[in-house]
Short mmCIF file of C-alpha atoms and ligand atoms in Angstrom, two decimals:
data_model
loop_
_atom_site.label_atom_id
_atom_site.label_comp_id
_atom_site.label_asym_id
_atom_site.label_seq_id
_atom_site.Cartn_x
_atom_site.Cartn_y
_atom_site.Cartn_z
CA MET A 1 -62.20 25.68 69.43
CA GLN A 2 -62.40 29.19 70.90
CA ASN A 3 -58.67 29.06 71.74
CA LYS A 4 -57.86 27.77 68.30
CA ARG A 5 -59.89 30.63 66.83
CA GLU A 6 -58.00 33.19 68.92
CA ASP A 7 -54.73 31.60 67.78
CA ILE A 8 -55.73 31.97 64.15
CA ILE A 9 -56.74 35.60 64.66
CA ASN A 10 -53.41 36.33 66.36
CA LEU A 11 -51.51 34.52 63.63
CA TYR A 12 -53.39 36.55 61.03
CA ALA A 13 -52.61 39.76 62.90
CA GLY A 14 -48.96 38.74 63.17
CA HIS A 15 -48.40 37.81 59.55
CA VAL A 16 -51.19 39.03 57.31
CA SER A 17 -53.01 42.13 58.49
CA PRO A 18 -52.87 43.55 62.01
CA GLY A 19 -54.91 46.53 60.80
CA LYS A 20 -57.89 44.42 59.75
CA VAL A 21 -57.83 42.48 63.00
CA ASP A 22 -57.73 45.76 65.00
CA THR A 23 -60.71 47.13 63.09
CA TYR A 24 -62.85 44.02 63.42
CA ARG A 25 -62.03 43.70 67.11
CA LYS A 26 -62.82 47.37 67.73
CA TYR A 27 -66.36 46.96 66.35
CA ASP A 28 -66.75 43.38 67.57
CA ILE A 29 -67.42 42.10 64.07
CA THR A 30 -64.70 39.50 63.80
CA LEU A 31 -65.61 36.69 61.43
CA VAL A 32 -63.28 33.75 60.80
CA PRO A 33 -64.99 31.59 58.18
CA ALA A 34 -64.72 27.84 58.53
CA ALA A 35 -67.43 25.72 56.86
CA ARG A 36 -69.32 27.40 54.06
CA GLY A 37 -71.97 26.37 51.57
CA GLY A 38 -74.79 27.98 49.56
CA CYS A 39 -75.79 31.32 51.09
CA TYR A 40 -74.04 30.59 54.41
CA ILE A 41 -70.64 31.02 55.98
CA CYS A 42 -69.98 29.55 59.38
CA ASP A 43 -67.49 31.13 61.80
CA MET A 44 -64.96 28.86 63.54
CA ASN A 45 -66.96 29.52 66.70
CA GLY A 46 -70.06 27.94 65.15
CA ARG A 47 -72.01 31.14 64.43
CA LYS A 48 -73.79 31.06 61.07
CA PHE A 49 -74.00 34.05 58.74
CA ILE A 50 -75.97 34.64 55.57
CA ASN A 51 -73.51 36.17 53.14
CA CYS A 52 -75.21 39.30 51.83
CA HIS A 53 -72.16 40.83 50.23
CA CYS A 54 -70.58 37.85 48.45
CA ASN A 55 -67.32 39.75 48.02
CA GLY A 56 -68.89 41.95 45.37
CA GLY A 57 -70.27 39.03 43.38
CA VAL A 58 -67.56 36.37 43.73
CA PHE A 59 -70.14 34.11 45.36
CA ASN A 60 -73.01 34.82 42.97
CA LEU A 61 -73.65 31.07 42.78
CA GLY A 62 -73.39 30.65 46.53
CA HIS A 63 -70.43 29.14 48.33
CA ARG A 64 -68.95 25.93 46.98
CA ASN A 65 -71.49 25.52 44.21
CA GLU A 66 -71.58 21.80 43.40
CA ARG A 67 -71.61 22.22 39.64
CA ILE A 68 -68.51 24.41 39.71
CA ILE A 69 -66.69 22.08 42.07
CA ARG A 70 -67.54 19.13 39.83
CA ALA A 71 -66.35 20.98 36.70
CA VAL A 72 -63.07 21.94 38.38
CA ALA A 73 -62.54 18.45 39.87
CA GLU A 74 -63.10 16.87 36.42
CA ALA A 75 -60.71 19.36 34.81
CA MET A 76 -58.06 18.59 37.44
CA LYS A 77 -57.94 14.98 36.21
CA GLU A 78 -56.61 16.09 32.85
CA TYR A 79 -55.53 19.73 32.90
CA ASP A 80 -53.36 22.22 34.76
CA ILE A 81 -52.85 25.96 34.48
CA GLY A 82 -51.80 25.56 30.87
CA ASN A 83 -49.17 27.49 28.98
CA HIS A 84 -50.04 30.98 27.84
CA HIS A 85 -47.64 30.70 24.90
CA LEU A 86 -49.60 27.85 23.35
CA ILE A 87 -53.00 27.30 21.77
CA SER A 88 -55.49 26.04 24.35
CA LYS A 89 -58.73 24.10 23.86
CA PRO A 90 -60.33 25.21 27.19
CA LYS A 91 -59.36 28.83 26.54
CA ALA A 92 -60.73 28.76 22.99
CA GLU A 93 -63.99 27.15 24.11
CA CYS A 94 -64.41 29.44 27.10
CA ALA A 95 -63.77 32.56 25.00
CA SER A 96 -66.24 31.38 22.38
CA LEU A 97 -68.93 30.66 25.00
CA LEU A 98 -68.35 34.05 26.61
CA ALA A 99 -68.54 35.83 23.25
CA SER A 100 -71.86 34.07 22.52
CA THR A 101 -73.41 35.88 25.52
CA MET A 102 -72.20 39.32 24.37
CA PRO A 103 -73.71 41.76 21.88
CA LYS A 104 -72.65 41.42 18.24
CA GLY A 105 -69.02 42.30 17.60
CA LEU A 106 -67.73 41.75 21.15
CA THR A 107 -65.96 38.58 20.12
CA GLN A 108 -62.38 39.02 21.35
CA VAL A 109 -61.30 37.83 24.79
CA VAL A 110 -58.11 38.28 26.79
CA PHE A 111 -58.10 36.34 30.04
CA GLY A 112 -56.55 37.54 33.28
CA VAL A 113 -56.35 36.50 36.91
CA SER A 114 -57.93 39.50 38.64
CA GLY A 115 -60.31 42.33 37.85
CA GLY A 116 -57.53 44.91 38.17
CA GLU A 117 -55.39 43.07 35.62
CA ALA A 118 -58.32 42.95 33.18
CA ILE A 119 -58.88 46.70 33.70
CA ASP A 120 -55.20 47.39 32.99
CA LEU A 121 -55.45 45.47 29.74
CA ALA A 122 -58.60 47.39 28.75
CA ILE A 123 -56.74 50.67 29.28
CA LYS A 124 -53.64 49.41 27.45
CA LEU A 125 -55.81 48.36 24.52
CA ALA A 126 -57.65 51.71 24.40
CA ARG A 127 -54.37 53.60 24.48
CA GLY A 128 -52.81 51.24 21.97
CA VAL A 129 -55.55 51.45 19.36
CA THR A 130 -56.16 55.19 19.66
CA GLY A 131 -52.55 56.29 20.15
CA ARG A 132 -53.86 58.67 22.85
CA SER A 133 -53.29 58.77 26.58
CA GLY A 134 -56.43 60.34 28.12
CA ILE A 135 -58.43 58.09 30.43
CA ILE A 136 -61.55 59.49 32.08
CA SER A 137 -63.13 57.74 35.05
CA ALA A 138 -65.77 58.61 37.65
CA LYS A 139 -65.05 60.33 40.95
CA GLY A 140 -65.73 57.79 43.68
CA GLY A 141 -65.56 54.89 41.23
CA TYR A 142 -63.36 51.86 41.75
CA HIS A 143 -61.57 49.64 39.26
CA GLY A 144 -58.82 48.02 41.30
CA HIS A 145 -55.75 48.63 43.40
CA THR A 146 -52.91 48.06 40.94
CA GLY A 147 -51.37 49.75 37.90
CA PHE A 148 -53.62 51.75 35.58
CA ALA A 149 -56.68 50.58 37.55
CA LEU A 150 -55.32 52.38 40.62
CA ALA A 151 -54.70 55.51 38.56
CA THR A 152 -58.41 55.68 37.65
CA GLY A 153 -59.37 55.80 41.34
CA ASP A 154 -59.74 58.44 44.03
CA ALA A 155 -56.74 60.17 45.57
CA LYS A 156 -57.35 58.51 48.93
CA PHE A 157 -56.34 55.19 47.37
CA ASN A 158 -53.39 56.36 45.32
CA ASP A 159 -51.86 59.56 46.73
CA LYS A 160 -49.51 57.60 49.01
CA PHE A 161 -48.07 55.89 45.95
CA GLY A 162 -47.69 58.83 43.60
CA PRO A 163 -46.94 60.06 41.12
CA MET A 164 -49.59 58.21 39.15
CA PRO A 165 -49.12 57.86 35.37
CA PRO A 166 -50.18 60.96 33.43
CA GLY A 167 -53.38 61.20 31.38
CA PHE A 168 -55.91 60.17 34.04
CA SER A 169 -58.79 62.42 35.10
CA GLN A 170 -62.13 62.04 36.84
CA VAL A 171 -65.61 63.47 36.33
CA VAL A 172 -68.81 63.34 38.36
CA PHE A 173 -70.75 60.17 37.53
CA ASN A 174 -74.08 60.58 35.76
CA ASP A 175 -73.33 64.20 34.80
CA ILE A 176 -73.44 64.23 31.03
CA GLY A 177 -72.43 67.92 30.84
CA ALA A 178 -69.24 67.17 32.77
CA MET A 179 -68.47 64.26 30.45
CA GLU A 180 -69.07 66.42 27.40
CA LYS A 181 -66.50 68.91 28.66
CA ALA A 182 -63.96 66.26 29.65
CA VAL A 183 -63.78 64.14 26.47
CA THR A 184 -61.44 65.57 23.83
CA ARG A 185 -59.33 64.47 20.88
CA ASP A 186 -56.74 63.32 23.46
CA THR A 187 -59.13 60.90 25.15
CA ALA A 188 -58.36 57.23 24.61
CA ALA A 189 -61.26 55.96 26.71
CA VAL A 190 -63.94 56.63 29.25
CA ILE A 191 -64.07 53.89 31.86
CA LEU A 192 -67.08 53.47 34.13
CA GLU A 193 -68.68 50.82 36.30
CA THR A 194 -72.16 50.06 35.03
CA ILE A 195 -73.43 50.50 38.60
CA PRO A 196 -70.61 51.94 40.72
CA ALA A 197 -70.50 49.87 43.90
CA THR A 198 -67.80 51.57 45.95
CA MET A 199 -69.44 54.93 45.14
CA GLY A 200 -72.60 53.67 46.86
CA ILE A 201 -74.55 51.58 44.32
CA VAL A 202 -75.40 54.66 42.28
CA LEU A 203 -77.88 54.17 39.43
CA PRO A 204 -77.27 56.33 36.38
CA ASP A 205 -80.08 57.80 34.28
CA LYS A 206 -81.42 55.36 31.72
CA LYS A 207 -79.84 57.30 28.82
CA TYR A 208 -76.50 58.12 30.48
CA PHE A 209 -74.31 55.41 28.97
CA LEU A 210 -75.79 55.84 25.50
CA GLU A 211 -75.00 59.56 25.68
CA VAL A 212 -71.48 58.83 26.96
CA LYS A 213 -71.00 56.36 24.09
CA ASN A 214 -72.11 59.00 21.59
CA ILE A 215 -69.68 61.54 23.05
CA CYS A 216 -66.90 58.95 22.84
CA LYS A 217 -67.80 58.14 19.24
CA LYS A 218 -67.79 61.81 18.27
CA HIS A 219 -64.22 62.17 19.57
CA GLY A 220 -62.89 58.76 18.52
CA ALA A 221 -62.59 57.52 22.11
CA LEU A 222 -63.63 54.09 23.43
CA LEU A 223 -66.18 53.26 26.11
CA ILE A 224 -65.00 50.68 28.65
CA LEU A 225 -67.65 49.29 30.98
CA ASP A 226 -66.47 47.58 34.16
CA GLU A 227 -68.84 44.68 34.80
CA VAL A 228 -66.67 43.12 37.50
CA GLN A 229 -69.57 43.40 39.97
CA THR A 230 -72.58 43.78 37.66
CA GLY A 231 -71.73 40.86 35.38
CA PHE A 232 -72.94 37.25 35.35
CA GLY A 233 -76.56 37.92 36.24
CA ARG A 234 -76.18 40.20 39.26
CA THR A 235 -78.74 42.70 37.91
CA GLY A 236 -81.20 40.10 36.56
CA THR A 237 -79.77 40.20 33.04
CA MET A 238 -76.53 38.49 32.03
CA TRP A 239 -74.76 41.87 31.72
CA GLY A 240 -75.63 45.04 33.59
CA PHE A 241 -75.29 47.23 30.50
CA GLU A 242 -78.30 45.44 28.94
CA HIS A 243 -80.50 47.67 31.14
CA PHE A 244 -79.09 50.77 29.48
CA ASN A 245 -79.41 49.93 25.81
CA VAL A 246 -75.74 50.50 25.17
CA VAL A 247 -72.96 48.37 23.70
CA PRO A 248 -69.54 49.23 25.11
CA ASP A 249 -66.35 48.86 23.07
CA ILE A 250 -64.65 46.93 25.86
CA VAL A 251 -66.17 45.00 28.77
CA VAL A 252 -64.22 43.99 31.88
CA LEU A 253 -65.20 40.90 33.87
CA GLY A 254 -63.94 39.33 37.09
CA LYS A 255 -65.28 38.31 40.51
CA GLY A 256 -68.38 36.21 39.63
CA MET A 257 -66.62 34.66 36.65
CA SER A 258 -64.67 32.26 38.88
CA GLY A 259 -67.75 30.60 40.36
CA GLY A 260 -66.11 31.43 43.68
CA ILE A 261 -63.72 28.52 43.23
CA TYR A 262 -60.86 29.39 40.87
CA PRO A 263 -59.73 32.94 40.04
CA ILE A 264 -60.18 34.12 36.47
CA SER A 265 -61.05 37.43 34.79
CA ALA A 266 -61.47 38.66 31.23
CA THR A 267 -61.36 41.70 29.00
CA VAL A 268 -63.81 41.33 26.13
CA TYR A 269 -63.41 43.74 23.23
CA HIS A 270 -64.86 44.53 19.84
CA GLU A 271 -63.46 42.71 16.84
CA ARG A 272 -62.71 46.02 15.13
CA TYR A 273 -59.68 46.28 17.46
CA ALA A 274 -58.45 42.72 16.88
CA ASP A 275 -55.66 43.90 14.59
CA PHE A 276 -53.89 45.46 17.54
CA PHE A 277 -52.96 42.07 19.01
CA ARG A 278 -52.69 40.36 15.65
CA LYS A 279 -49.74 42.58 14.82
CA ASP A 280 -48.06 41.98 18.16
CA PRO A 281 -49.57 39.03 20.05
CA PHE A 282 -46.94 39.14 22.79
CA VAL A 283 -47.42 42.80 23.68
CA HIS A 284 -49.57 41.68 26.61
CA ILE A 285 -49.09 38.39 28.39
CA SER A 286 -50.28 36.89 31.67
CA THR A 287 -48.73 33.63 32.85
CA PHE A 288 -51.70 32.58 34.95
CA GLY A 289 -54.35 34.54 33.02
CA GLY A 290 -57.07 32.20 31.78
CA SER A 291 -55.68 29.16 33.52
CA GLU A 292 -57.22 26.09 31.89
CA ILE A 293 -58.70 24.94 35.20
CA GLY A 294 -60.17 28.43 35.63
CA CYS A 295 -61.69 28.22 32.15
CA PHE A 296 -63.71 25.17 33.23
CA ALA A 297 -64.97 27.05 36.29
CA ALA A 298 -65.89 29.99 34.04
CA MET A 299 -67.64 27.87 31.40
CA GLU A 300 -69.84 26.22 34.02
CA THR A 301 -70.51 29.63 35.61
CA ILE A 302 -71.56 31.09 32.25
CA LYS A 303 -73.87 28.16 31.53
CA ILE A 304 -75.58 28.58 34.92
CA SER A 305 -75.75 32.37 34.85
CA LYS A 306 -77.22 32.79 31.39
CA SER A 307 -80.19 30.48 32.02
CA GLU A 308 -83.53 32.28 32.08
CA LYS A 309 -84.62 30.40 35.22
CA PHE A 310 -81.56 31.66 37.09
CA LEU A 311 -81.96 35.24 35.88
CA SER A 312 -85.66 35.25 36.62
CA ASN A 313 -84.91 34.26 40.25
CA VAL A 314 -82.60 37.29 40.50
CA ARG A 315 -85.38 39.60 39.29
CA THR A 316 -88.04 38.04 41.53
CA MET A 317 -85.87 38.13 44.65
CA GLY A 318 -84.62 41.63 43.83
CA ASN A 319 -88.21 42.89 43.64
CA TYR A 320 -89.07 41.12 46.87
CA PHE A 321 -86.15 42.65 48.79
CA LYS A 322 -86.79 46.12 47.40
CA LYS A 323 -90.45 45.95 48.40
CA GLU A 324 -89.68 44.65 51.90
CA PHE A 325 -86.80 47.09 52.58
CA THR A 326 -88.97 49.98 51.42
CA ARG A 327 -91.81 48.83 53.67
CA LEU A 328 -89.49 48.56 56.69
CA GLY A 329 -87.91 51.91 55.87
CA LYS A 330 -91.36 53.52 56.03
CA GLN A 331 -92.09 51.75 59.33
CA TYR A 332 -88.90 53.19 60.87
CA PRO A 333 -88.57 56.66 59.31
CA ASN A 334 -85.89 57.75 61.82
CA ILE A 335 -83.22 55.74 60.03
CA GLY A 336 -83.81 57.72 56.81
CA LEU A 337 -83.59 54.74 54.47
CA ASN A 338 -83.36 55.08 50.71
CA VAL A 339 -83.24 51.77 48.82
CA ARG A 340 -81.98 51.53 45.25
CA GLY A 341 -80.65 48.96 42.85
CA ILE A 342 -81.38 46.62 39.98
CA GLY A 343 -81.90 42.90 40.47
CA LEU A 344 -79.80 41.80 43.45
CA MET A 345 -77.34 44.68 43.22
CA MET A 346 -78.81 46.91 45.89
CA GLY A 347 -77.76 49.75 48.12
CA MET A 348 -79.39 50.78 51.38
CA GLU A 349 -78.55 54.41 52.05
CA PHE A 350 -79.20 55.63 55.60
CA LYS A 351 -79.51 59.17 56.89
CA ASP A 352 -75.86 59.23 57.99
CA GLU A 353 -72.72 57.14 58.31
CA MET A 354 -73.27 56.35 62.00
CA THR A 355 -76.74 54.91 61.39
CA ALA A 356 -75.37 52.74 58.57
CA LEU A 357 -72.53 51.45 60.75
CA PHE A 358 -74.87 50.63 63.65
CA ILE A 359 -77.22 48.79 61.29
CA LEU A 360 -74.24 46.87 59.87
CA LYS A 361 -73.23 45.82 63.38
CA LEU A 362 -76.81 44.93 64.39
CA LEU A 363 -77.18 42.83 61.25
CA PHE A 364 -73.89 41.12 62.00
CA ASP A 365 -75.24 40.26 65.44
CA GLU A 366 -78.36 38.85 63.75
CA GLY A 367 -76.20 36.65 61.47
CA VAL A 368 -76.35 38.74 58.30
CA TYR A 369 -72.99 39.73 56.85
CA LEU A 370 -72.62 42.74 54.58
CA VAL A 371 -70.31 45.73 54.12
CA TYR A 372 -70.62 49.45 53.47
CA SER A 373 -69.53 51.29 50.33
CA GLY A 374 -65.92 52.44 50.72
CA ASN A 375 -66.55 55.83 49.13
CA ASP A 376 -69.93 56.45 50.77
CA PRO A 377 -70.21 54.75 54.16
CA ARG A 378 -73.86 55.83 54.47
CA VAL A 379 -74.63 53.02 52.02
CA LEU A 380 -74.72 49.33 52.90
CA GLN A 381 -74.14 47.12 49.89
CA PHE A 382 -76.70 44.36 49.62
CA LEU A 383 -75.47 41.66 47.25
CA PRO A 384 -76.77 38.27 48.41
CA PRO A 385 -76.02 35.12 46.40
CA LEU A 386 -78.10 35.06 43.21
CA VAL A 387 -79.35 31.62 44.20
CA VAL A 388 -81.03 33.01 47.34
CA THR A 389 -84.38 31.35 48.02
CA MET A 390 -87.56 32.71 49.58
CA PRO A 391 -87.07 30.98 52.98
CA ILE A 392 -83.58 32.51 53.28
CA ALA A 393 -84.85 35.87 52.05
CA LYS A 394 -87.45 35.82 54.82
CA LYS A 395 -84.72 35.20 57.41
CA ILE A 396 -82.80 38.19 56.03
CA ILE A 397 -85.89 40.40 56.21
CA LYS A 398 -86.52 39.27 59.80
CA ALA A 399 -82.95 40.23 60.73
CA VAL A 400 -83.25 43.57 58.94
CA HIS A 401 -86.55 44.23 60.76
CA THR A 402 -84.88 43.53 64.12
CA ALA A 403 -81.95 45.82 63.28
CA PHE A 404 -84.21 48.67 62.08
CA ALA A 405 -86.43 48.30 65.16
CA LYS A 406 -83.42 48.61 67.48
CA MET A 407 -82.26 51.75 65.67
CA GLY A 408 -85.64 53.29 64.87
C1 PLP B 1 -65.99 47.26 39.98
C2 PLP B 1 -64.65 46.64 40.26
N1 PLP B 1 -63.74 46.65 39.29
C3 PLP B 1 -62.51 46.10 39.48
C4 PLP B 1 -62.17 45.53 40.69
C5 PLP B 1 -60.81 44.93 40.88
O1 PLP B 1 -60.89 43.55 40.93
P1 PLP B 1 -59.74 42.70 41.67
O2 PLP B 1 -59.81 42.98 43.13
O3 PLP B 1 -60.08 41.27 41.30
O4 PLP B 1 -58.44 43.14 41.07
C6 PLP B 1 -63.10 45.50 41.73
C7 PLP B 1 -62.78 44.90 43.03
O5 PLP B 1 -63.42 45.06 44.03
C8 PLP B 1 -64.38 46.08 41.50
O6 PLP B 1 -65.32 46.09 42.46
#
């Protein structure tokens, strides 16, 4: 098996990504998933890991959730990807179910395949309905690696591929004064993650989004909230923006929407903009967007995620982890830990990048897999499956304790 594993790694390096293989080998954190289920992924070499990143929420329901697999398997008996030119029962029903979980007025749904595609559509829609080009995003934020989504991001991701389309600018997140200065009559939209993950799981002030929405309203701009990571129960409510008393004009969904089984994303927007696509329904199309099989995965995911029992587990476990991490942080003050987050969207910020990287490696050695925030490597992102149970949580805390003790 070990030889087979090496062969796979070499094949991957040869044909997919030599750079990733080099990096993982350098830090001795190579993981080649084989069997997976619930909170666990098992390397080809037999080592078991608790997945505490979940690919930013893709595996909110754990790996290979039985209900999602059953829904997709049933759908496969009758359906296929579907035809985006035609009217579709699964698409209609999925959109209606999704809309029923949203605040009043957010009734319109365009399906996509990936988060980046759904972001692009949100920006196209904002530009289309306002007739303006200005798009304001947050420094250090992340909305995807393609098209307009890439243009919202930091230079380090896009300056090799320039020039980016005009009209894009960035402001400091959670600085309402900066936003006030940036939004003008040329602004089509402000786009923000509800809790920016790549920035380092940064929590905005309670009133921030409401104030941003008011600034947008004053200037006739739209507020787009990216819920690709915060959606589907990650923060203990169905949508992350529910914590901030704000209703965005457009919401972008991805990752967790697929139940970890079949890719699907969505842009949900207010019905006051519905005329835009009514006039020209073919101005945006996506061949695979909202595949009918994907719609079944999404409908089952929505049904699971909106249940109060499910959401209450997220809140209970989130409180437990926060309490335990804080306690361990106090016990080992040398690591300079600052814990933050809502529900099970948490960031562990350490005193410096090196400490965070060592802790990541020590946790890996203890069988806990997580990653750091791309734009702030001092922060480890802690996003376990939302179905995590107390016995598994205790194993995670034990591993974290061991890692902190070795560093502290
Ligand atoms: C907040 C956020 N928005 C958008 C995206 C882009 O999604 P995708 O990779 O599916 O295009 C990501 C991906 O990591 C993300 O974290």
